[in-house]
Amino acid sequence: MKVTVMFQPKEEFVNDLRKHFPDVEFTFFKKIGEAEEALPDAEIIVTMGEDLTDRHIERARRLKWIMVTSAGLEKMPFEAIRKKGIMLTNARGIHKVPMAEFTLGLMLQHAKQLGSVLKQEEEGIWSRRLPASELNGASLLVLGAGAIGSEIARLAKAFNMKTAGVNSTGKMVEHFDQMFTLRTYKEFLPHADYLVAVLPSTDDTKYILKSEHFDEMRDTAVFINIGRGDLVEESVLLDAVKTKKIGHIFLDVFEQEPLPADHPFWEEEGISVTPHLSSITKMYMPRAFDIFKRNLKAYSNKSDELLNVIDTERGY
Amino acid sequence: MKVTVMFQPKEEFVNDLRKHFPDVEFTFFKKIGEAEEALPDAEIIVTMGEDLTDRHIERARRLKWIMVTSAGLEKMPFEAIRKKGIMLTNARGIHKVPMAEFTLGLMLQHAKQLGSVLKQEEEGIWSRRLPASELNGASLLVLGAGAIGSEIARLAKAFNMKTAGVNSTGKMVEHFDQMFTLRTYKEFLPHADYLVAVLPSTDDTKYILKSEHFDEMRDTAVFINIGRGDLVEESVLLDAVKTKKIGHIFLDVFEQEPLPADHPFWEEEGISVTPHLSSITKMYMPRAFDIFKRNLKAYSNKSDELLNVIDTERGY
């Protein structure tokens, strides 16, 4: 069985795979261009999911399974994969812990004014007159109450916050006090101290957060987007902070990444830019390979119990 | 009954006190000097606990109760208070929530490298190559497993951390996986990713964290002091970061506060200075006055059930 890995992992992962699967033939390629020759023989492809095209799928005649070592599938050639009946799995689930920690980190940075504290330190200023607040008792609204959203809510509850979630059905999800749908959540906006968006990019979520939503929010509220950049038009975000509709915006995702050097978000005081970091930790690859190894074992044993099999019709 | 408040609270607190206790005569003074005249008639003094001296106690002939609206009692004239049999209460307990949130905020700031993220943003740099880690699975050692320490451990457990605590007896405290005493905790130091000190300043805690303790710690470990500045000699801290014995130090408390402008801590990369902020939030005074009101009601009813009565022999 031949596995083509379309990136070069650290040696420890390579050794670990070969140790656990001595009968599997792994080949690793630094760039997708170099992998071209190996594609016709590959039964399994492991990819970061950024550069696979229809042509690669076409060329991989023996391909049965694609493992994507991330959760975002926007760039996958779904049509070709579906047509050829190739199984697709991803690393969904590994983002829950780091993204929830990152989100709480930003919320505490805001509540405790740690950005201002850092600036004061740089300038050698000892001043205790900062508008520090608490998460305790504050309200959180999470757009996208999936695995990541629920983990954010779990931590928020530990901080004694009130939690509301938004999903497609309004069905209760663990760690949320109340639920809304994309049609009904607007009524909660006046009560939210923190609005966190962790929605994927789909036709249902593109540009759905509008000026009228920011009009409803508290002028002290904080908006954090760790989902996808096309949830809100950039002009709406700039207007929201410039006209002081809300207190602060943290953006980890953008329509264009990297965010262009001359983009106004960089300079805007009311907007903090983070370079799509929420899921990045030292634990990323170990967790992704853990899922792959578990699935490869199941696949080798002809078991159906693979984790994170994607419905290629729905796209998630 | 006459209550002398030795500071000027916001009007909302003044009105609230007068509304709830119409039969009590409250007088408020901006400075302790101005309060001198009122002292001989005061049955109750409310103070921030910073400027009361033997002489004031002597002068307050009718004084029966001193309410300190903070938790630190280092500057109180204990001897005079004890001699005259005056009851002493403080605001212990109101620091638990803000100090634990502040501590977790610093821990996440470190784990998620949010300080570097902020610097990158200032310079317009988009780089995802930061050594971000997770609290999940990391180990926390708390020196001072009292109410605040236990609250820090509770939040740490929500982040799936391992927690160890240190108190005088080694007796189990909620939210800690294991306990040590000041004599035994050294053995845990090689396992700690975060060492948080929340010890009060007493004869038993002065300069007890020594160079030999930092020798035992991981070179990636983080030390956070939100207790008192005289827990470690400053030269020991400077040496620990300069010789890379540990990863980073956050100091919220110092032997001299404000920290002098020319102090080397300001410039030291491995040390972050925060201006004794951990307990400061908008909720500080509301919570302190809640305790005072509760106690004043009990006192008026000649009940013994006052909160936070201090043993003036022990000093806490």
GROMACS .gro file of C-alpha atoms in nm, chain B residues 36-266:
model
  231
  352GLU     CA    1  -0.851   6.383   6.253
  353GLU     CA    2  -1.130   6.586   6.407
  354ALA     CA    3  -1.390   6.317   6.351
  355LEU     CA    4  -1.183   6.039   6.506
  356PRO     CA    5  -1.273   6.092   6.876
  357ASP     CA    6  -1.642   6.031   6.798
  358ALA     CA    7  -1.605   5.746   6.551
  359GLU     CA    8  -1.741   5.409   6.658
  360ILE     CA    9  -1.647   5.259   6.320
  361ILE     CA   10  -1.365   5.349   6.082
  362VAL     CA   11  -1.364   5.243   5.716
  363THR     CA   12  -1.015   5.265   5.566
  364MET     CA   13  -0.813   5.144   5.270
  365GLY     CA   14  -0.560   5.032   5.525
  366GLU     CA   15  -0.264   5.230   5.398
  367ASP     CA   16  -0.230   5.526   5.632
  368LEU     CA   17  -0.373   5.442   5.976
  369THR     CA   18  -0.120   5.484   6.258
  370ASP     CA   19  -0.094   5.420   6.633
  371ARG     CA   20  -0.172   5.786   6.688
  372HIS     CA   21  -0.504   5.763   6.502
  373ILE     CA   22  -0.604   5.458   6.706
  374GLU     CA   23  -0.508   5.640   7.024
  375ARG     CA   24  -0.716   5.941   6.926
  376ALA     CA   25  -1.025   5.732   6.833
  377ARG     CA   26  -1.141   5.681   7.191
  378ARG     CA   27  -1.484   5.535   7.107
  379LEU     CA   28  -1.358   5.312   6.825
  380LYS     CA   29  -1.494   4.956   6.827
  381TRP     CA   30  -1.448   4.835   6.471
  382ILE     CA   31  -1.212   4.902   6.180
  383MET     CA   32  -1.319   4.784   5.834
  384VAL     CA   33  -1.032   4.768   5.582
  385THR     CA   34  -1.155   4.775   5.221
  386SER     CA   35  -0.859   4.572   5.094
  387ALA     CA   36  -0.701   4.243   5.188
  388GLY     CA   37  -0.345   4.356   5.261
  389LEU     CA   38  -0.297   4.441   5.628
  390GLU     CA   39   0.081   4.494   5.637
  391LYS     CA   40   0.051   4.861   5.718
  392MET     CA   41  -0.208   4.829   5.995
  393PRO     CA   42  -0.105   4.932   6.350
  394PHE     CA   43  -0.180   4.587   6.492
  395GLU     CA   44  -0.029   4.640   6.834
  396ALA     CA   45  -0.246   4.943   6.914
  397ILE     CA   46  -0.559   4.775   6.774
  398ARG     CA   47  -0.502   4.460   6.979
  399LYS     CA   48  -0.431   4.651   7.298
  400LYS     CA   49  -0.757   4.840   7.274
  401GLY     CA   50  -0.958   4.530   7.180
  402ILE     CA   51  -1.084   4.684   6.859
  403MET     CA   52  -1.244   4.450   6.607
  404LEU     CA   53  -1.073   4.438   6.269
  405THR     CA   54  -1.231   4.311   5.945
  406ASN     CA   55  -1.106   4.326   5.589
  407ALA     CA   56  -1.227   4.262   5.233
  408ARG     CA   57  -1.066   3.923   5.199
  409GLY     CA   58  -1.242   3.723   4.928
  410ILE     CA   59  -1.309   4.006   4.686
  411HIS     CA   60  -0.974   3.947   4.519
  412LYS     CA   61  -1.035   3.588   4.427
  413VAL     CA   62  -1.213   3.642   4.097
  414PRO     CA   63  -1.010   3.931   3.952
  415MET     CA   64  -0.673   3.791   4.061
  416ALA     CA   65  -0.746   3.447   3.919
  417GLU     CA   66  -0.865   3.601   3.590
  418PHE     CA   67  -0.555   3.820   3.576
  419THR     CA   68  -0.329   3.520   3.635
  420LEU     CA   69  -0.495   3.311   3.365
  421GLY     CA   70  -0.472   3.615   3.137
  422LEU     CA   71  -0.094   3.628   3.186
  423MET     CA   72  -0.061   3.252   3.141
  424LEU     CA   73  -0.253   3.265   2.813
  425GLN     CA   74  -0.059   3.576   2.706
  426HIS     CA   75   0.256   3.369   2.743
  427ALA     CA   76   0.123   3.044   2.595
  428LYS     CA   77  -0.027   3.220   2.294
  429GLN     CA   78   0.266   3.464   2.266
  430LEU     CA   79   0.022   3.754   2.258
  431GLY     CA   80   0.292   4.004   2.353
  432SER     CA   81   0.492   3.913   2.042
  433VAL     CA   82   0.170   3.915   1.839
  434LEU     CA   83   0.106   4.274   1.950
  435LYS     CA   84   0.460   4.379   1.859
  436GLN     CA   85   0.429   4.216   1.519
  437GLU     CA   86   0.108   4.406   1.460
  438GLU     CA   87   0.268   4.738   1.552
  439GLU     CA   88   0.537   4.668   1.296
  440GLY     CA   89   0.287   4.544   1.036
  441ILE     CA   90   0.444   4.198   1.033
  442TRP     CA   91   0.237   3.893   0.934
  443SER     CA   92   0.424   3.597   1.076
  444ARG     CA   93   0.280   3.274   1.207
  445ARG     CA   94   0.615   3.145   1.333
  446LEU     CA   95   0.566   3.204   1.702
  447PRO     CA   96   0.643   2.942   1.967
  448ALA     CA   97   0.280   2.918   2.081
  449SER     CA   98   0.194   2.648   2.331
  450GLU     CA   99  -0.112   2.538   2.524
  451LEU     CA  100  -0.224   2.541   2.884
  452ASN     CA  101  -0.388   2.206   2.812
  453GLY     CA  102  -0.176   1.935   2.972
  454ALA     CA  103   0.072   2.181   3.128
  455SER     CA  104   0.155   2.185   3.500
  456LEU     CA  105   0.084   2.462   3.745
  457LEU     CA  106   0.232   2.503   4.093
  458VAL     CA  107   0.065   2.759   4.318
  459LEU     CA  108   0.260   2.893   4.615
  460GLY     CA  109  -0.017   2.993   4.853
  461ALA     CA  110  -0.316   2.763   4.817
  462GLY     CA  111  -0.571   2.986   4.988
  463ALA     CA  112  -0.892   3.127   4.844
  464ILE     CA  113  -0.716   3.300   4.555
  465GLY     CA  114  -0.481   3.011   4.485
  466SER     CA  115  -0.767   2.765   4.482
  467GLU     CA  116  -0.961   2.983   4.237
  468ILE     CA  117  -0.657   2.994   4.007
  469ALA     CA  118  -0.637   2.614   4.029
  470ARG     CA  119  -1.010   2.582   3.954
  471LEU     CA  120  -0.967   2.775   3.628
  472ALA     CA  121  -0.647   2.585   3.549
  473LYS     CA  122  -0.836   2.256   3.583
  474ALA     CA  123  -1.096   2.388   3.336
  475PHE     CA  124  -0.803   2.430   3.094
  476ASN     CA  125  -0.709   2.068   3.167
  477MET     CA  126  -0.390   2.160   3.351
  478LYS     CA  127  -0.224   1.957   3.624
  479THR     CA  128  -0.234   2.151   3.950
  480ALA     CA  129  -0.018   2.137   4.261
  481GLY     CA  130  -0.053   2.364   4.562
  482VAL     CA  131   0.163   2.476   4.853
  483ASN     CA  132   0.032   2.569   5.196
  484SER     CA  133   0.165   2.557   5.551
  485THR     CA  134   0.031   2.211   5.635
  486GLY     CA  135   0.020   2.032   5.299
  487LYS     CA  136  -0.349   1.964   5.363
  488MET     CA  137  -0.556   1.906   5.047
  489VAL     CA  138  -0.727   2.211   4.901
  490GLU     CA  139  -1.001   2.195   4.640
  491HIS     CA  140  -0.895   2.202   4.273
  492PHE     CA  141  -0.541   2.084   4.342
  493ASP     CA  142  -0.424   1.741   4.228
  494GLN     CA  143  -0.154   1.733   4.493
  495MET     CA  144  -0.025   1.943   4.779
  496PHE     CA  145   0.312   2.035   4.924
  497THR     CA  146   0.440   2.240   5.215
  498LEU     CA  147   0.701   2.516   5.198
  499ARG     CA  148   0.952   2.253   5.302
  500THR     CA  149   0.858   1.994   5.037
  501TYR     CA  150   0.749   2.182   4.724
  502LYS     CA  151   1.101   2.197   4.580
  503GLU     CA  152   1.060   1.843   4.450
  504PHE     CA  153   0.777   1.955   4.222
  505LEU     CA  154   0.968   2.246   4.066
  506PRO     CA  155   1.124   2.037   3.783
  507HIS     CA  156   0.768   1.946   3.673
  508ALA     CA  157   0.611   2.292   3.677
  509ASP     CA  158   0.541   2.483   3.356
  510TYR     CA  159   0.389   2.769   3.553
  511LEU     CA  160   0.479   2.876   3.906
  512VAL     CA  161   0.234   3.126   4.053
  513ALA     CA  162   0.305   3.293   4.388
  514VAL     CA  163   0.015   3.443   4.578
  515LEU     CA  164   0.169   3.437   4.925
  516PRO     CA  165   0.118   3.719   5.172
  517SER     CA  166   0.418   3.891   5.323
  518THR     CA  167   0.494   3.737   5.663
  519ASP     CA  168   0.809   3.637   5.851
  520ASP     CA  169   0.763   3.287   5.706
  521THR     CA  170   0.756   3.398   5.341
  522LYS     CA  171   1.021   3.671   5.319
  523TYR     CA  172   1.290   3.589   5.059
  524ILE     CA  173   1.205   3.219   5.071
  525LEU     CA  174   1.215   3.169   4.693
  526LYS     CA  175   1.585   3.143   4.626
  527SER     CA  176   1.833   3.088   4.351
  528GLU     CA  177   1.837   2.715   4.431
  529HIS     CA  178   1.466   2.699   4.351
  530PHE     CA  179   1.512   2.857   4.010
  531ASP     CA  180   1.794   2.606   3.949
  532GLU     CA  181   1.536   2.328   3.980
  533MET     CA  182   1.289   2.480   3.732
  534ARG     CA  183   1.245   2.405   3.363
  535ASP     CA  184   1.421   2.655   3.138
  536THR     CA  185   1.085   2.709   2.966
  537ALA     CA  186   0.894   2.767   3.290
  538VAL     CA  187   0.706   3.086   3.371
  539PHE     CA  188   0.707   3.251   3.713
  540ILE     CA  189   0.421   3.484   3.804
  541ASN     CA  190   0.425   3.679   4.131
  542ILE     CA  191   0.093   3.840   4.229
  543GLY     CA  192   0.149   3.800   4.604
  544ARG     CA  193   0.410   4.022   4.763
  545GLY     CA  194   0.735   4.161   4.630
  546ASP     CA  195   0.956   4.041   4.914
  547LEU     CA  196   0.907   3.673   4.833
  548VAL     CA  197   1.224   3.677   4.619
  549GLU     CA  198   1.526   3.901   4.626
  550GLU     CA  199   1.537   4.111   4.312
  551SER     CA  200   1.890   3.999   4.230
  552VAL     CA  201   1.770   3.636   4.227
  553LEU     CA  202   1.500   3.721   3.971
  554LEU     CA  203   1.740   3.913   3.748
  555ASP     CA  204   1.990   3.631   3.763
  556ALA     CA  205   1.722   3.369   3.681
  557VAL     CA  206   1.628   3.538   3.352
  558LYS     CA  207   1.975   3.657   3.256
  559THR     CA  208   2.116   3.308   3.290
  560LYS     CA  209   1.806   3.159   3.120
  561LYS     CA  210   1.723   2.939   3.416
  562ILE     CA  211   1.356   2.993   3.333
  563GLY     CA  212   1.153   3.112   3.035
  564HIS     CA  213   0.978   3.423   3.157
  565ILE     CA  214   0.885   3.619   3.469
  566PHE     CA  215   0.572   3.826   3.522
  567LEU     CA  216   0.585   4.054   3.827
  568ASP     CA  217   0.281   4.239   3.957
  569VAL     CA  218   0.432   4.312   4.300
  570PHE     CA  219   0.761   4.469   4.404
  571GLU     CA  220   0.958   4.553   4.715
  572GLN     CA  221   0.917   4.919   4.628
  573GLU     CA  222   0.597   5.036   4.461
  574PRO     CA  223   0.569   5.216   4.227
  575LEU     CA  224   0.870   5.042   4.078
  576PRO     CA  225   1.141   5.313   4.047
  577ALA     CA  226   1.181   5.450   3.694
  578ASP     CA  227   1.546   5.343   3.672
  579HIS     CA  228   1.486   4.989   3.797
  580PRO     CA  229   1.645   4.719   3.577
  581PHE     CA  230   1.318   4.515   3.570
  582TRP     CA  231   1.169   4.767   3.325
   0.00000   0.00000   0.00000
